[in-house]
Backbone as CSV, one residue per row, in Angstrom:
resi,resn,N_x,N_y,N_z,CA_x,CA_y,CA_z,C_x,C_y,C_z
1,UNK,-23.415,-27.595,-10.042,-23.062,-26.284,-10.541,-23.234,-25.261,-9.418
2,UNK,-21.950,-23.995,-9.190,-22.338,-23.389,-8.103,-22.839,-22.336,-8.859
3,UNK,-24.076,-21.543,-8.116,-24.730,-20.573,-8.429,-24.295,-19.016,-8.584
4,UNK,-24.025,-19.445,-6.938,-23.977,-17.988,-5.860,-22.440,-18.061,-5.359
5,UNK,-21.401,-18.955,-5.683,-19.865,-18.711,-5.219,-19.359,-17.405,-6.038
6,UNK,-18.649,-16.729,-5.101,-17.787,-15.806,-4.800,-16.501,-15.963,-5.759
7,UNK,-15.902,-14.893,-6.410,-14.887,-15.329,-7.558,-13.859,-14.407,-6.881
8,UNK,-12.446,-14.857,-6.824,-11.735,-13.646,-5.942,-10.692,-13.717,-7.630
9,UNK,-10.270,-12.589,-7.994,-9.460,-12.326,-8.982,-8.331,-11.493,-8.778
10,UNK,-7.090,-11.773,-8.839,-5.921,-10.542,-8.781,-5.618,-9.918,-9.614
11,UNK,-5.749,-8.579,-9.381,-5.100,-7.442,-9.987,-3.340,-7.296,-10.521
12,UNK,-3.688,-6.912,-11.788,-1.991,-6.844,-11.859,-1.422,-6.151,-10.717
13,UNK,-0.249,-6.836,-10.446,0.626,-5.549,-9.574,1.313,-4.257,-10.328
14,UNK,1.529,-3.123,-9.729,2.087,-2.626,-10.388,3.682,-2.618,-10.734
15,UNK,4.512,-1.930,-11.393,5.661,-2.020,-11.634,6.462,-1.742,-10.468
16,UNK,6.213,-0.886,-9.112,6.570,-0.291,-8.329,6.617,-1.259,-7.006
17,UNK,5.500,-1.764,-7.231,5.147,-2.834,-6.077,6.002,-4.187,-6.416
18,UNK,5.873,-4.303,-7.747,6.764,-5.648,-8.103,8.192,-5.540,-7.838
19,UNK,8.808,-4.032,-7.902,10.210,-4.014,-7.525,10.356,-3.670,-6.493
20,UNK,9.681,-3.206,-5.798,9.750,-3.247,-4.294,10.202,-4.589,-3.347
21,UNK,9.033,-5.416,-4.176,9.224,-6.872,-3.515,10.247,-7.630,-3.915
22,UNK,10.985,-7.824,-5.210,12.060,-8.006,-5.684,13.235,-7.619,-4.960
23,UNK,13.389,-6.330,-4.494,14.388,-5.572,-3.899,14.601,-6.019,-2.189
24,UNK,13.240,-6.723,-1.335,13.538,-7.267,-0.630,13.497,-8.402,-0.778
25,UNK,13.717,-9.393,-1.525,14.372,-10.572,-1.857,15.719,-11.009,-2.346
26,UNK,16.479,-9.600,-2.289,17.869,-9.645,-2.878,18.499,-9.334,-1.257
27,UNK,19.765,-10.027,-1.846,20.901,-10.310,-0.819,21.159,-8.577,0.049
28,UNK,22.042,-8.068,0.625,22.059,-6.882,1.561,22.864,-5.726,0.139
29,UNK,23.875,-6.743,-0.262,24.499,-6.013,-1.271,24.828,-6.400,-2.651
30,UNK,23.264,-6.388,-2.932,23.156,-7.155,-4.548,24.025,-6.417,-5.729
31,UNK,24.267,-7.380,-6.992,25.063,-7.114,-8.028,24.339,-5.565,-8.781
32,UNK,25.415,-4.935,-8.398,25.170,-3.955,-9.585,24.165,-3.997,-10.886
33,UNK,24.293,-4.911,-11.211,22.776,-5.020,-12.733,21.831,-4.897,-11.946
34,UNK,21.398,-5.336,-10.573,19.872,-5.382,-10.448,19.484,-4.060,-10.362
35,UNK,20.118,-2.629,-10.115,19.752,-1.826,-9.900,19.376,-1.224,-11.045
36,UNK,19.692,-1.509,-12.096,19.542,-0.851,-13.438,18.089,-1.485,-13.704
37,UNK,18.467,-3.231,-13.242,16.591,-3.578,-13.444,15.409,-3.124,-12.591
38,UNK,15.888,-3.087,-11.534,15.036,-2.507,-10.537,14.191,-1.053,-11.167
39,UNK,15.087,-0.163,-11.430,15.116,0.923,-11.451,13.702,1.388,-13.756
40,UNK,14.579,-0.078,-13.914,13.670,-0.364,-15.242,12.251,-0.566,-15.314
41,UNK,12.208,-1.222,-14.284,10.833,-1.670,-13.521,9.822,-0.442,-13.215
42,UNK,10.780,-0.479,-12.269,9.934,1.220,-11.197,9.530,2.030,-12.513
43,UNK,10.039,2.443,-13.489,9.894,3.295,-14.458,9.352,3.155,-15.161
44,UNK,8.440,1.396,-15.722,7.987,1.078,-16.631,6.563,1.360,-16.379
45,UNK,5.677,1.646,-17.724,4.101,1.845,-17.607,3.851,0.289,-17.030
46,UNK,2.649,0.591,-16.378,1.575,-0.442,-15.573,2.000,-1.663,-16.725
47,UNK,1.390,-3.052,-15.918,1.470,-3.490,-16.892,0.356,-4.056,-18.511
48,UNK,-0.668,-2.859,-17.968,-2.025,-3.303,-18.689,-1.408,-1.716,-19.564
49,UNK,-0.671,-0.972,-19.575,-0.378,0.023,-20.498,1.002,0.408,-21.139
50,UNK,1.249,-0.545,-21.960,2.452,-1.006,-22.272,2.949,0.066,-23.828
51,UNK,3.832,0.295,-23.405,4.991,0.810,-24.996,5.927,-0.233,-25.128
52,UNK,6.000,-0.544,-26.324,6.834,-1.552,-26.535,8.112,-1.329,-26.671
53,UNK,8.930,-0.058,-27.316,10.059,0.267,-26.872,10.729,0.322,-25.673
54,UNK,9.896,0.399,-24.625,10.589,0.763,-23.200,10.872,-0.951,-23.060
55,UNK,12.475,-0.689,-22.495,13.038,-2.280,-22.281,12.501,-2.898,-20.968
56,UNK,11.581,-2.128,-19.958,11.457,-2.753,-18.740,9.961,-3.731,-19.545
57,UNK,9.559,-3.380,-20.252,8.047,-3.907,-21.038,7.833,-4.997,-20.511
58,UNK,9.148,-6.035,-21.102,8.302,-7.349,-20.936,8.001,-7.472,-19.399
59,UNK,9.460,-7.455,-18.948,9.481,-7.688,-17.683,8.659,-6.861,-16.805
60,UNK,8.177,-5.837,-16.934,6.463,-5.314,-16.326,5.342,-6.347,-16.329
61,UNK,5.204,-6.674,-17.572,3.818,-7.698,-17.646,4.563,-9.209,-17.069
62,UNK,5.292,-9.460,-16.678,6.008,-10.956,-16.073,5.661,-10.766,-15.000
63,UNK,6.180,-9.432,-14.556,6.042,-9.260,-12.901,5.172,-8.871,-12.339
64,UNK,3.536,-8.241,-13.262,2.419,-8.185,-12.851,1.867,-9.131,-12.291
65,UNK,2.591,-10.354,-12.477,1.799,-11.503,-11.231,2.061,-12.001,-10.466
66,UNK,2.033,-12.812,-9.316,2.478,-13.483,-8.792,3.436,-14.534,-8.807
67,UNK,3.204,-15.297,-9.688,3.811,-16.305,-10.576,5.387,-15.671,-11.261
68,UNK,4.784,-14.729,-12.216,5.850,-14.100,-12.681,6.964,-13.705,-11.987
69,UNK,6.766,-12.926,-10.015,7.236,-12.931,-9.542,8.404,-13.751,-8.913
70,UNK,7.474,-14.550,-8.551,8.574,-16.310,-8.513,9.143,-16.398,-9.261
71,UNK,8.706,-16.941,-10.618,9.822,-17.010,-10.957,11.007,-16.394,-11.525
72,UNK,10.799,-15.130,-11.466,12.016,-14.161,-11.510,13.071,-13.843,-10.256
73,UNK,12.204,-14.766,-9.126,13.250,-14.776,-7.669,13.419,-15.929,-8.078
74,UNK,13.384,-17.183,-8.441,13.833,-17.847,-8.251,15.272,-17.989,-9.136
75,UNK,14.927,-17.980,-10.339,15.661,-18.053,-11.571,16.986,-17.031,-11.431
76,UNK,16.265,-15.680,-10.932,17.501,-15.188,-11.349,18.137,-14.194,-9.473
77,UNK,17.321,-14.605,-8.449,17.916,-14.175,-7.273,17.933,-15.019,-6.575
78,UNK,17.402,-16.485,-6.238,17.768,-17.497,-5.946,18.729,-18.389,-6.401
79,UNK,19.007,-18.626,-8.222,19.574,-18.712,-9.022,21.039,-18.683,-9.170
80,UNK,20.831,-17.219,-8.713,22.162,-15.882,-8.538,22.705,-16.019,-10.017
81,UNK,21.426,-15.938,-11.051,21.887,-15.156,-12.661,22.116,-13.702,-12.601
82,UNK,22.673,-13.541,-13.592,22.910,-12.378,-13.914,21.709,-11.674,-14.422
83,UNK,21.080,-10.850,-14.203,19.766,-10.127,-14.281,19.972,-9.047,-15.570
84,UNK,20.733,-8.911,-15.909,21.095,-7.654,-17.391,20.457,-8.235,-18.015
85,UNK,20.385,-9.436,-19.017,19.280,-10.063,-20.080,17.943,-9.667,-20.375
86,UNK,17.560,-9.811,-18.724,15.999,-9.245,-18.617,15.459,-7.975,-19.375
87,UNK,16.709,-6.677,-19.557,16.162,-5.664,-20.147,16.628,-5.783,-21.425
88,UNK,16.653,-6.554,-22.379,17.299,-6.904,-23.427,16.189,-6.938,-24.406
89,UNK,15.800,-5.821,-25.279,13.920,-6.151,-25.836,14.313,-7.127,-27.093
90,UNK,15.575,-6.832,-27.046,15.859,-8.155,-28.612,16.234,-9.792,-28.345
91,UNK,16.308,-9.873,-27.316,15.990,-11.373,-26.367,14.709,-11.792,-26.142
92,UNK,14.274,-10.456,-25.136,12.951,-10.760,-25.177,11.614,-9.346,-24.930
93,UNK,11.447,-9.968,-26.647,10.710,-8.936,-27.242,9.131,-8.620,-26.415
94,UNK,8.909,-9.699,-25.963,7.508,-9.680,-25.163,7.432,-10.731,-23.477
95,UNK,6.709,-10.546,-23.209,5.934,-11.317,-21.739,6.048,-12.923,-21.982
96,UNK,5.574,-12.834,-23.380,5.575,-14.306,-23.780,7.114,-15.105,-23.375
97,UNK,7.938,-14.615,-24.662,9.157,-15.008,-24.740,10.043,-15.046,-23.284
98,UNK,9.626,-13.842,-22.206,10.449,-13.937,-21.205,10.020,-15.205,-20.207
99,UNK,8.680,-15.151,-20.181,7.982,-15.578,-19.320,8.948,-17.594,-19.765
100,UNK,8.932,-17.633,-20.945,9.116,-19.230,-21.449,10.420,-19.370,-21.271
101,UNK,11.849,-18.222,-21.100,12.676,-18.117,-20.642,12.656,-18.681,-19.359
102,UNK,12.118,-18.048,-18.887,11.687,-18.407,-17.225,11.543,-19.778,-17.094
103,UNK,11.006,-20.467,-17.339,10.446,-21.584,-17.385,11.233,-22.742,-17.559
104,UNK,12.310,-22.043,-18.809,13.085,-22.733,-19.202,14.167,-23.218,-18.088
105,UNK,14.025,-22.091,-17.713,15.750,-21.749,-16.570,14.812,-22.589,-15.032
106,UNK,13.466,-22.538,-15.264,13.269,-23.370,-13.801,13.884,-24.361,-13.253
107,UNK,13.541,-25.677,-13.751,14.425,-26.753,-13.061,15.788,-26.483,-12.755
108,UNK,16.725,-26.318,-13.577,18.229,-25.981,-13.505,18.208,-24.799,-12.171
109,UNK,17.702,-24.182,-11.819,17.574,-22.838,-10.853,17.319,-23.270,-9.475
110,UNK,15.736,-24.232,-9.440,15.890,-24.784,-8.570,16.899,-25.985,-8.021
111,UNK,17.219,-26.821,-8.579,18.234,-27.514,-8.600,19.608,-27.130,-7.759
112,UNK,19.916,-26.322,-8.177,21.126,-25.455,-8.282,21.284,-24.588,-7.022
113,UNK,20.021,-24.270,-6.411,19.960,-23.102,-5.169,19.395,-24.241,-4.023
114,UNK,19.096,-25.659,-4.549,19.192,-26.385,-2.893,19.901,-27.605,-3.483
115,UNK,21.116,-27.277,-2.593,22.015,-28.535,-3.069,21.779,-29.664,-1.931
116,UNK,21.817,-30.935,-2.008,21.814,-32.182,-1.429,22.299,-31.601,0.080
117,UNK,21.279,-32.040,1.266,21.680,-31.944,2.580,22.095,-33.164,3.391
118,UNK,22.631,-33.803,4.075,22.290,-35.133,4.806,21.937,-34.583,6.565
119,UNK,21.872,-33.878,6.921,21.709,-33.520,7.213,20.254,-33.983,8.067
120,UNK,19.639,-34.503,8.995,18.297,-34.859,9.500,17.507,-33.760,10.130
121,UNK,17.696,-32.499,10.281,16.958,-31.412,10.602,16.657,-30.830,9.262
122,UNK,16.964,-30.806,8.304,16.682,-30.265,7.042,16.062,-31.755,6.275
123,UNK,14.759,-31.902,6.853,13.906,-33.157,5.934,13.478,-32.858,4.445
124,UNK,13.248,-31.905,4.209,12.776,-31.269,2.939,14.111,-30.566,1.912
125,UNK,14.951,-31.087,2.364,16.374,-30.879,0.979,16.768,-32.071,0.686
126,UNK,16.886,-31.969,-0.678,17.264,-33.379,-1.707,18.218,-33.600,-0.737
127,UNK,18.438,-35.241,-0.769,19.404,-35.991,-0.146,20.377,-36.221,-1.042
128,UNK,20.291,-36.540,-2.337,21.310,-36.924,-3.357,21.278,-35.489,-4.124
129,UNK,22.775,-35.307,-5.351,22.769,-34.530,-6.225,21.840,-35.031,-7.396
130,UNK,21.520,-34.194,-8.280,20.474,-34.372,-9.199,21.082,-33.578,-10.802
131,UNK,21.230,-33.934,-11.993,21.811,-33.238,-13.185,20.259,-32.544,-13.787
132,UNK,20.321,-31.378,-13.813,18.740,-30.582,-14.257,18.740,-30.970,-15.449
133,UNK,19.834,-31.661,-16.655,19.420,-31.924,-17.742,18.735,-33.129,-17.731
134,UNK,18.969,-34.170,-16.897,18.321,-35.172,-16.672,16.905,-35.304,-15.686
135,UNK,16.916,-34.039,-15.109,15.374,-34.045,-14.394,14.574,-33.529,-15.490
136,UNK,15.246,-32.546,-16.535,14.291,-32.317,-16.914,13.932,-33.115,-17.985
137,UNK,14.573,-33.849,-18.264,14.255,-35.415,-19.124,12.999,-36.000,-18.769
138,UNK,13.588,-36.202,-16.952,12.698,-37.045,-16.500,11.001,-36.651,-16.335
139,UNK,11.040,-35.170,-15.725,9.664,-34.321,-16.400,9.217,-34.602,-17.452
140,UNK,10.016,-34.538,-19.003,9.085,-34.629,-19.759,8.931,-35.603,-20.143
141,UNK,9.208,-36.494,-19.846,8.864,-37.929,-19.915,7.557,-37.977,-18.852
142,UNK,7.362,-37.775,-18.313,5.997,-37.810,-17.210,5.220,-37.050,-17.574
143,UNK,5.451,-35.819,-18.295,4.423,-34.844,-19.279,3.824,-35.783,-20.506
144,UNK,4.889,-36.424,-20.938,4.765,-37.351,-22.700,3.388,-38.648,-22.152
145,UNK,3.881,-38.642,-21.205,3.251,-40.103,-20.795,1.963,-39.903,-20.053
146,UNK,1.668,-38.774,-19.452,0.789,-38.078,-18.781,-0.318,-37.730,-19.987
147,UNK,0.193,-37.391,-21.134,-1.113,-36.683,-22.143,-1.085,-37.711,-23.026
148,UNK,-0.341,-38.561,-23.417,-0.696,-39.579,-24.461,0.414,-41.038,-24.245
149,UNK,-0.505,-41.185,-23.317,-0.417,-42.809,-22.227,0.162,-44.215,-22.968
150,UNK,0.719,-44.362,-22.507,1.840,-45.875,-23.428,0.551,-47.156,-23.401
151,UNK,0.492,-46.982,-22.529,-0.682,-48.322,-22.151,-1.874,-48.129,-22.924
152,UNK,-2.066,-47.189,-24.054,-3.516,-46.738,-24.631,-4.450,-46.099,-23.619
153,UNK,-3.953,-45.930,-21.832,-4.801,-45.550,-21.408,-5.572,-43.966,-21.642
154,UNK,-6.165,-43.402,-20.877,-7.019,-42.117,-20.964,-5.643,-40.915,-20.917
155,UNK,-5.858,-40.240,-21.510,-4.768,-39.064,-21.319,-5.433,-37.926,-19.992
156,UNK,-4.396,-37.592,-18.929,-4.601,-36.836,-17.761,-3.699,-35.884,-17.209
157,UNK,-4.381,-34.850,-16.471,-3.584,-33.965,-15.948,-3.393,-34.260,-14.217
158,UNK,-3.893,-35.580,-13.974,-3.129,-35.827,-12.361,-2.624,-36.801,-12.615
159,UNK,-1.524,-36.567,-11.414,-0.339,-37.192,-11.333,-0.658,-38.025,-10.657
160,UNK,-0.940,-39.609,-10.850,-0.986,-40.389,-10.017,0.756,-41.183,-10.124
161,UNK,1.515,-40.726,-8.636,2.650,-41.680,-8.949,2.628,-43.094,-7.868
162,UNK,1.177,-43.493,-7.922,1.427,-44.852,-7.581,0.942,-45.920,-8.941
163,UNK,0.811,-44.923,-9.649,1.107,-45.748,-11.311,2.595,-45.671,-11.966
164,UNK,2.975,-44.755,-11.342,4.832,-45.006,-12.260,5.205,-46.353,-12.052
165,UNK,4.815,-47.303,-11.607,5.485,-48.722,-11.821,4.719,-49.315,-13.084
166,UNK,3.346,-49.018,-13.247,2.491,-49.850,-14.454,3.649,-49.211,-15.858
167,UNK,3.902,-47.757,-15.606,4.613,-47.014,-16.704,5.546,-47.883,-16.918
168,UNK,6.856,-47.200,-16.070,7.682,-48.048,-16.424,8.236,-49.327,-17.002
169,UNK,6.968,-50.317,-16.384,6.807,-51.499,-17.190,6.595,-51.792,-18.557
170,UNK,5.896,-50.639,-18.835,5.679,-50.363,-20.290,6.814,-50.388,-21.185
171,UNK,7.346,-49.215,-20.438,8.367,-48.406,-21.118,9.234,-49.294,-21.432
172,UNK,9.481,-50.426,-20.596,11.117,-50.952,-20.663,10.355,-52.545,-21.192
173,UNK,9.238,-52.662,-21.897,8.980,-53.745,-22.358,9.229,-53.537,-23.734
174,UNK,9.217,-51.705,-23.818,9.205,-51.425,-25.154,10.855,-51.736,-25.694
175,UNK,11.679,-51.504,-24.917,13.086,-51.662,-24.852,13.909,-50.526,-25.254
């Protein structure tokens, strides 16, 4: 047990700072909607002092973090979605709902913004194409199997993939 360790915690960002950084992650001459979001942002209360009418809401408390950040570059400026949705409070009424949006749109986003290289100076881009409906199959199949184990084994949150062969064996004994 540590006693005396040091706890470092982040502060929400604010709305101003989050579109700041957003705004240099967009292309030189981004789509017209982002400015309306941008501008939704900048305008919205902090995100620890929220009105729920104001449409930048959710997307304030998304982008108070880090995380949130990502994935709102990824999804929708890496992506290259259309960003109007975001201020939509009847889509998404809260942090929650956007945030699981987000989430949703991950795989397909990433997928989609690094396409297959062959390329031997680019070691770190997929070599083959990949269908995000089928990765994300394949995820939750490694989530399913990860928390409640075919083999009766222990349910876990590490990924050991020098067990995906014991799995598989399973799986396809099951037929």
């Amino acid at each position: 047990m540590l006693t005396s360790a040091m706890v470092i915690e982040p502060q929400p960002l604010t709305p101003k700072t989050a579109a700041a950084y957003l705004k240099r992650c967009l292309p030189p001459q981004p789509p017209a909607e982002w400015e309306k979001v941008l501008a939704a942002l900048r305008t919205s209360p902090a995100a620890l002092v929220r009105t729920p009418q104001d449409p930048g809401t959710a997307l304030a408390a998304v982008a108070s973090t880090a995380l949130g950040l990502w994935l709102l570059r990824v999804v929708y400026i890496d992506g290259r979605a259309n960003p109007a949705p975001l201020l939509n409070p009847g889509r998404f009424p809260g942090s929650k709902e956007l945030r699981g949006h987000l989430f949703d749109q991950l795989i397909p986003a990433l997928i989609t913004a690094r396409p297959p290289s062959g390329d031997a100076a680019d070691p770190f881009r997929p070599r083959v194409s990949h269908d995000p409906g089928q990765a994300r199959r394949w995820l939750a199949y490694l989530a399913r199997t990860m928390t409640h184990p075919l083999n009766g084994g222990t349910p876990t949150r590490d990924f050991a993939w020098w067990r995906l062969g014991c799995v598989a064996k399973v799986n396809l004994g099951r037929g």
